Amino acid sequence: ETGVTQTPRHLVMGMTNKKSLKCEQHLGHNAMYWYKQSAKKPLELMFVYSLEERVENNSVPSRFSPECPNSSHLFLHLHTLQPEDSALYLCASSLTGTAVGYTFGSGTRLTVV
Amino acid sequence: SNSVKQTGQITVSEGASVTMNCTYTSTGYPTLFWYVEYPSKPLQLLQRETMENSKNFGGGNIKDKNSPIVKYSVQVSDSAVYYCLLCQTSGSRLTFGEGTQLTVNP
């Protein structure tokens, strides 16, 4: 375990479903991130929560909605997804102001049917 | 199983050329990504390497399971952590290297 825990590990959902991905870290980090990893594509940064502020990639569709209730937890709420949203979703955390680096979770493999 | 190994730390002076290795073990021919992390900023994609364009990057060949990145005439601003990411062709397996901390002294 890296210290960043993501659940579930795998998720299959229909296009009309609503689901949430969860990420949790107790590393004392103060920034958390959602990344999307599609096949043969580089990581795509979706959202950043740093010091309780949210920064988002404007290209991310509104059917993805992040929530960060505190510095240790991060959610990604999903609704009315499309098949092209099937990908590996990675959560990461870091301590801003240092070069310690990112700690990534193992990811949630999402399949939209 | 997949694995990615990188040099832990490299310290050089400005103007030097630096080669950062990424040695991987893989059951297939994956895509290799290099990411750079500047202090307090998210990962940024530096380059990607596939079987088709492996001749164009650095001195390595992805078929030989080593894919280095070369930076010429580095500046202090190049000081960062450089991560190598191995992505299986199916997209279902991701393996990160531990990163190389590059420090460039003035």
Short mmCIF file of C-alpha atoms in Angstrom, two decimals, chain B residues 20-68:
data_model
loop_
_atom_site.label_atom_id
_atom_site.label_comp_id
_atom_site.label_asym_id
_atom_site.label_seq_id
_atom_site.Cartn_x
_atom_site.Cartn_y
_atom_site.Cartn_z
CA MET B 20 18.34 9.89 -16.63
CA ASN B 21 17.75 6.18 -17.05
CA CYS B 22 14.51 4.29 -16.87
CA THR B 23 15.04 0.56 -16.85
CA TYR B 24 11.93 -1.49 -16.97
CA THR B 25 10.78 -5.04 -17.00
CA SER B 26 7.66 -5.80 -18.90
CA THR B 27 5.91 -8.75 -20.44
CA GLY B 28 5.13 -6.78 -23.58
CA TYR B 29 5.98 -3.60 -25.40
CA PRO B 30 4.39 -0.84 -23.41
CA THR B 31 4.20 2.88 -23.82
CA LEU B 32 6.64 4.79 -21.67
CA PHE B 33 5.92 8.25 -20.33
CA TRP B 34 8.23 10.74 -18.71
CA TYR B 35 6.71 13.20 -16.29
CA VAL B 36 8.36 16.10 -14.54
CA GLU B 37 7.35 17.44 -11.19
CA TYR B 38 8.40 20.95 -10.34
CA PRO B 39 8.04 22.00 -6.73
CA SER B 40 4.45 22.60 -5.72
CA LYS B 41 3.07 21.78 -9.15
CA PRO B 42 1.26 18.75 -10.53
CA LEU B 43 2.95 16.28 -12.78
CA GLN B 44 3.57 17.49 -16.29
CA LEU B 45 4.03 15.29 -19.28
CA LEU B 46 7.52 15.59 -20.72
CA GLN B 47 7.51 13.01 -23.47
CA ARG B 48 6.11 9.66 -24.44
CA GLU B 49 7.72 6.83 -26.24
CA THR B 50 6.12 4.02 -28.18
CA MET B 51 7.49 1.30 -30.37
CA GLU B 52 6.85 3.44 -33.41
CA ASN B 53 8.96 6.42 -32.40
CA SER B 54 11.52 4.82 -30.11
CA LYS B 55 14.37 5.86 -32.40
CA ASN B 56 13.67 9.53 -31.82
CA PHE B 57 14.25 9.77 -28.10
CA GLY B 58 17.51 9.68 -26.20
CA GLY B 59 19.90 6.85 -26.81
CA GLY B 60 17.74 4.03 -25.67
CA ASN B 61 15.43 1.66 -27.38
CA ILE B 62 12.25 0.59 -25.78
CA LYS B 63 12.83 -2.90 -27.07
CA ASP B 64 15.95 -3.13 -24.90
CA LYS B 65 13.92 -2.29 -21.81
CA ASN B 66 15.84 0.90 -21.12
CA SER B 67 14.43 4.27 -22.12
CA PRO B 68 16.59 7.16 -20.91
#
